[in-house]
Coordinates of N, CA and C in Angstrom, one line a residue:
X154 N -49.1 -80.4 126.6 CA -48.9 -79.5 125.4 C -50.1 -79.6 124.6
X155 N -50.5 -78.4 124.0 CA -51.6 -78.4 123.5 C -51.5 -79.0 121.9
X156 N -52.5 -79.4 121.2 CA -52.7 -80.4 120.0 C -52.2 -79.3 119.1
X157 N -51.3 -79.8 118.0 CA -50.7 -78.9 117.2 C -51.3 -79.4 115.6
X158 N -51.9 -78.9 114.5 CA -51.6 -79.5 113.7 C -51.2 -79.1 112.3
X159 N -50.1 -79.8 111.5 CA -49.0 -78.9 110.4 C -50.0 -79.4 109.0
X160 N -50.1 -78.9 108.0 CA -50.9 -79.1 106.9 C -50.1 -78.5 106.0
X161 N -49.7 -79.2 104.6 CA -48.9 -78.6 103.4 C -49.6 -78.4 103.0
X162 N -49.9 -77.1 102.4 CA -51.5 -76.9 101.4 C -50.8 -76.7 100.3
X163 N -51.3 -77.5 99.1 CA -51.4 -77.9 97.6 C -50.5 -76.8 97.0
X164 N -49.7 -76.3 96.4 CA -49.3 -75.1 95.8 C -48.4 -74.0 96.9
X165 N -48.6 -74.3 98.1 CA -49.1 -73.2 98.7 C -47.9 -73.4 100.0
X166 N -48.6 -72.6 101.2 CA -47.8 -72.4 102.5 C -48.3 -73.8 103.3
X167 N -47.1 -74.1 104.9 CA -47.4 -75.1 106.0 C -48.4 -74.3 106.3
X168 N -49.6 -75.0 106.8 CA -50.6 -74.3 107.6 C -50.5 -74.8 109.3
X169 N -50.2 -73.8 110.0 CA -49.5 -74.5 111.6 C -51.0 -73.9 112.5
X170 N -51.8 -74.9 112.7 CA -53.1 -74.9 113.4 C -52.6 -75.4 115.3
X171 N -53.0 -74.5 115.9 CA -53.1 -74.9 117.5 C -52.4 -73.7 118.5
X172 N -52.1 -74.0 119.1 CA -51.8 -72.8 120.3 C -50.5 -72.8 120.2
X173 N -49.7 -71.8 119.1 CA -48.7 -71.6 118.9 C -47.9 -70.5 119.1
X174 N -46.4 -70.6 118.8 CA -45.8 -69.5 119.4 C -44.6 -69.9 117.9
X175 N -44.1 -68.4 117.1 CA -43.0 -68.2 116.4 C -42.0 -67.5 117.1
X176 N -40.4 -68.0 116.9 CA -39.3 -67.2 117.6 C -38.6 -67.0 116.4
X177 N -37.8 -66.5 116.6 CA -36.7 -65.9 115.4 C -35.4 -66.6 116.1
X178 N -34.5 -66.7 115.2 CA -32.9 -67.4 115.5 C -32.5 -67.3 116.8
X179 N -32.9 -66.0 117.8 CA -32.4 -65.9 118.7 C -33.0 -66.1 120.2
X180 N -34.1 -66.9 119.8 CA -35.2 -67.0 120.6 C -36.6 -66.3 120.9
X181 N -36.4 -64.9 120.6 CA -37.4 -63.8 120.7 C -38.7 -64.1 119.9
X182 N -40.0 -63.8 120.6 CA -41.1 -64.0 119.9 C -41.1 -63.0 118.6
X183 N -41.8 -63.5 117.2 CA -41.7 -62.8 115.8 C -43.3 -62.2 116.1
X184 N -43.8 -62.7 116.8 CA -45.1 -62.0 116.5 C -45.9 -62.6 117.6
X185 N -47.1 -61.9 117.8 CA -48.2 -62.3 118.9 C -48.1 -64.0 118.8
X186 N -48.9 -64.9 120.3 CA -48.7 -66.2 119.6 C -50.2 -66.1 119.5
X187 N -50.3 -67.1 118.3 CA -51.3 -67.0 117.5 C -52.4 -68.4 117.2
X188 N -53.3 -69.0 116.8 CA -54.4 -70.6 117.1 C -54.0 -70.6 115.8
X189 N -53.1 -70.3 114.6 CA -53.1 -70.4 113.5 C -52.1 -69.3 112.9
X190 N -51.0 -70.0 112.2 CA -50.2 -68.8 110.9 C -50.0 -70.0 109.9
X191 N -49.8 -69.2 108.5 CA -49.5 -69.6 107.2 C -47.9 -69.6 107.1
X192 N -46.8 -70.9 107.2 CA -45.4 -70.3 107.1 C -45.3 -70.8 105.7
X193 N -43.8 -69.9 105.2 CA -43.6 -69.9 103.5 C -43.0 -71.0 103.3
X194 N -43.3 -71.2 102.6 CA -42.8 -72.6 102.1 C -42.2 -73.0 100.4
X195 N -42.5 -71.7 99.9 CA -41.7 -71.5 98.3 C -40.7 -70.7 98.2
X196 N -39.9 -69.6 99.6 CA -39.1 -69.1 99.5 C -39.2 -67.8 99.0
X197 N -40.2 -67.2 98.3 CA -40.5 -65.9 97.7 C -41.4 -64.6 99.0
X198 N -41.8 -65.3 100.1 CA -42.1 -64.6 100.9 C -40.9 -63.2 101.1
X199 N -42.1 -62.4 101.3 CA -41.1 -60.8 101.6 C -41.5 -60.4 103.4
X200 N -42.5 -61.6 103.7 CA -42.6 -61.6 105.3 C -41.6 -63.0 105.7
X201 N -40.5 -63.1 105.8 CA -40.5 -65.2 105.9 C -40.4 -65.0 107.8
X202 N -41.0 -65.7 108.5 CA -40.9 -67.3 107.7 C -42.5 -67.1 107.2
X203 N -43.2 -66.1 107.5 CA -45.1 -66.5 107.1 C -45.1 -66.4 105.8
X204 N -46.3 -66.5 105.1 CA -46.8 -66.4 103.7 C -47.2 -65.1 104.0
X205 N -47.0 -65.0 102.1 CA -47.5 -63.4 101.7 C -48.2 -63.4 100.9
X206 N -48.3 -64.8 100.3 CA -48.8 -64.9 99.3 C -48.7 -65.5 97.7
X207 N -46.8 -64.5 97.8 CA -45.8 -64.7 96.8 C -46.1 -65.7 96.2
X208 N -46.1 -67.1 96.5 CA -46.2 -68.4 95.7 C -47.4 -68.2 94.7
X209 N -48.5 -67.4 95.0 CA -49.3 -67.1 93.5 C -48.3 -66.8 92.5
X210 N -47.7 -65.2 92.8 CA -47.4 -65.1 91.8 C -45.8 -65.9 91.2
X211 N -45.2 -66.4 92.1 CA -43.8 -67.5 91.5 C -44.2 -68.4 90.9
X212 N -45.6 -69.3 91.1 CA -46.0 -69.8 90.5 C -45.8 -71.2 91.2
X213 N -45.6 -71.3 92.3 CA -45.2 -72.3 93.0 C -45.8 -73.5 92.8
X214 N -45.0 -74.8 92.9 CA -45.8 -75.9 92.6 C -45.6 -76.9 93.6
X215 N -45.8 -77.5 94.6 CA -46.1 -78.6 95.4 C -46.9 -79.0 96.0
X216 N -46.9 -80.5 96.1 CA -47.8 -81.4 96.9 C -47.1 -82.2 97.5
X217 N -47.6 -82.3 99.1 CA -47.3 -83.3 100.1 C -48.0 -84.6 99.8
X218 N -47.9 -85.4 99.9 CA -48.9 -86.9 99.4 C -47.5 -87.8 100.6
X219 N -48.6 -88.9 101.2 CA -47.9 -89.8 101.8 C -47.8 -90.7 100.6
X220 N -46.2 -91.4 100.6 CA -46.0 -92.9 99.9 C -46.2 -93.8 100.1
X221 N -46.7 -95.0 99.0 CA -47.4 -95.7 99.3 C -46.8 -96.7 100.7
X222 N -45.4 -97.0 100.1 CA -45.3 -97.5 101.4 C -45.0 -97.2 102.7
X223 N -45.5 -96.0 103.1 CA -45.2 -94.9 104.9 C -46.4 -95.6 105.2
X224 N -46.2 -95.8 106.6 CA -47.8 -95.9 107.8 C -48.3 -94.5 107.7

């Protein structure tokens, strides 16, 4: 399987980097597969599961941070 890697970006969408593929509920591919998509992650998307953007304007606020005590 090829190297995948998931990134919370600050405010913002998962960033899903690698040789991927999106399916919808029923299995069916959502879209071409792609080396990289933005998925939503504030719930305001009007594309979900990708980003649109929306979290600019909702105003969205998160950060992923490991705790102190996780490996």
């Amino acid at each position: 399987m090829a190297d995948v890697k998931i990134q919370a970006l600050k405010h913002g969408p998962l960033l899903v980097q690698g040789a991927i593929e999106v399916l919808d509920s029923n299995g069916e591919p959502m879209a071409p597969p792609k080396d990289s998509v933005a998925l939503c992650r504030c719930g305001h998307s009007n594309n979900k599961p990708f980003c649109d953007g929306m979290h600019r304007k909702a105003n969205f606020q998160s950060e992923c941070v490991r705790a102190k005590n996780q490996p």
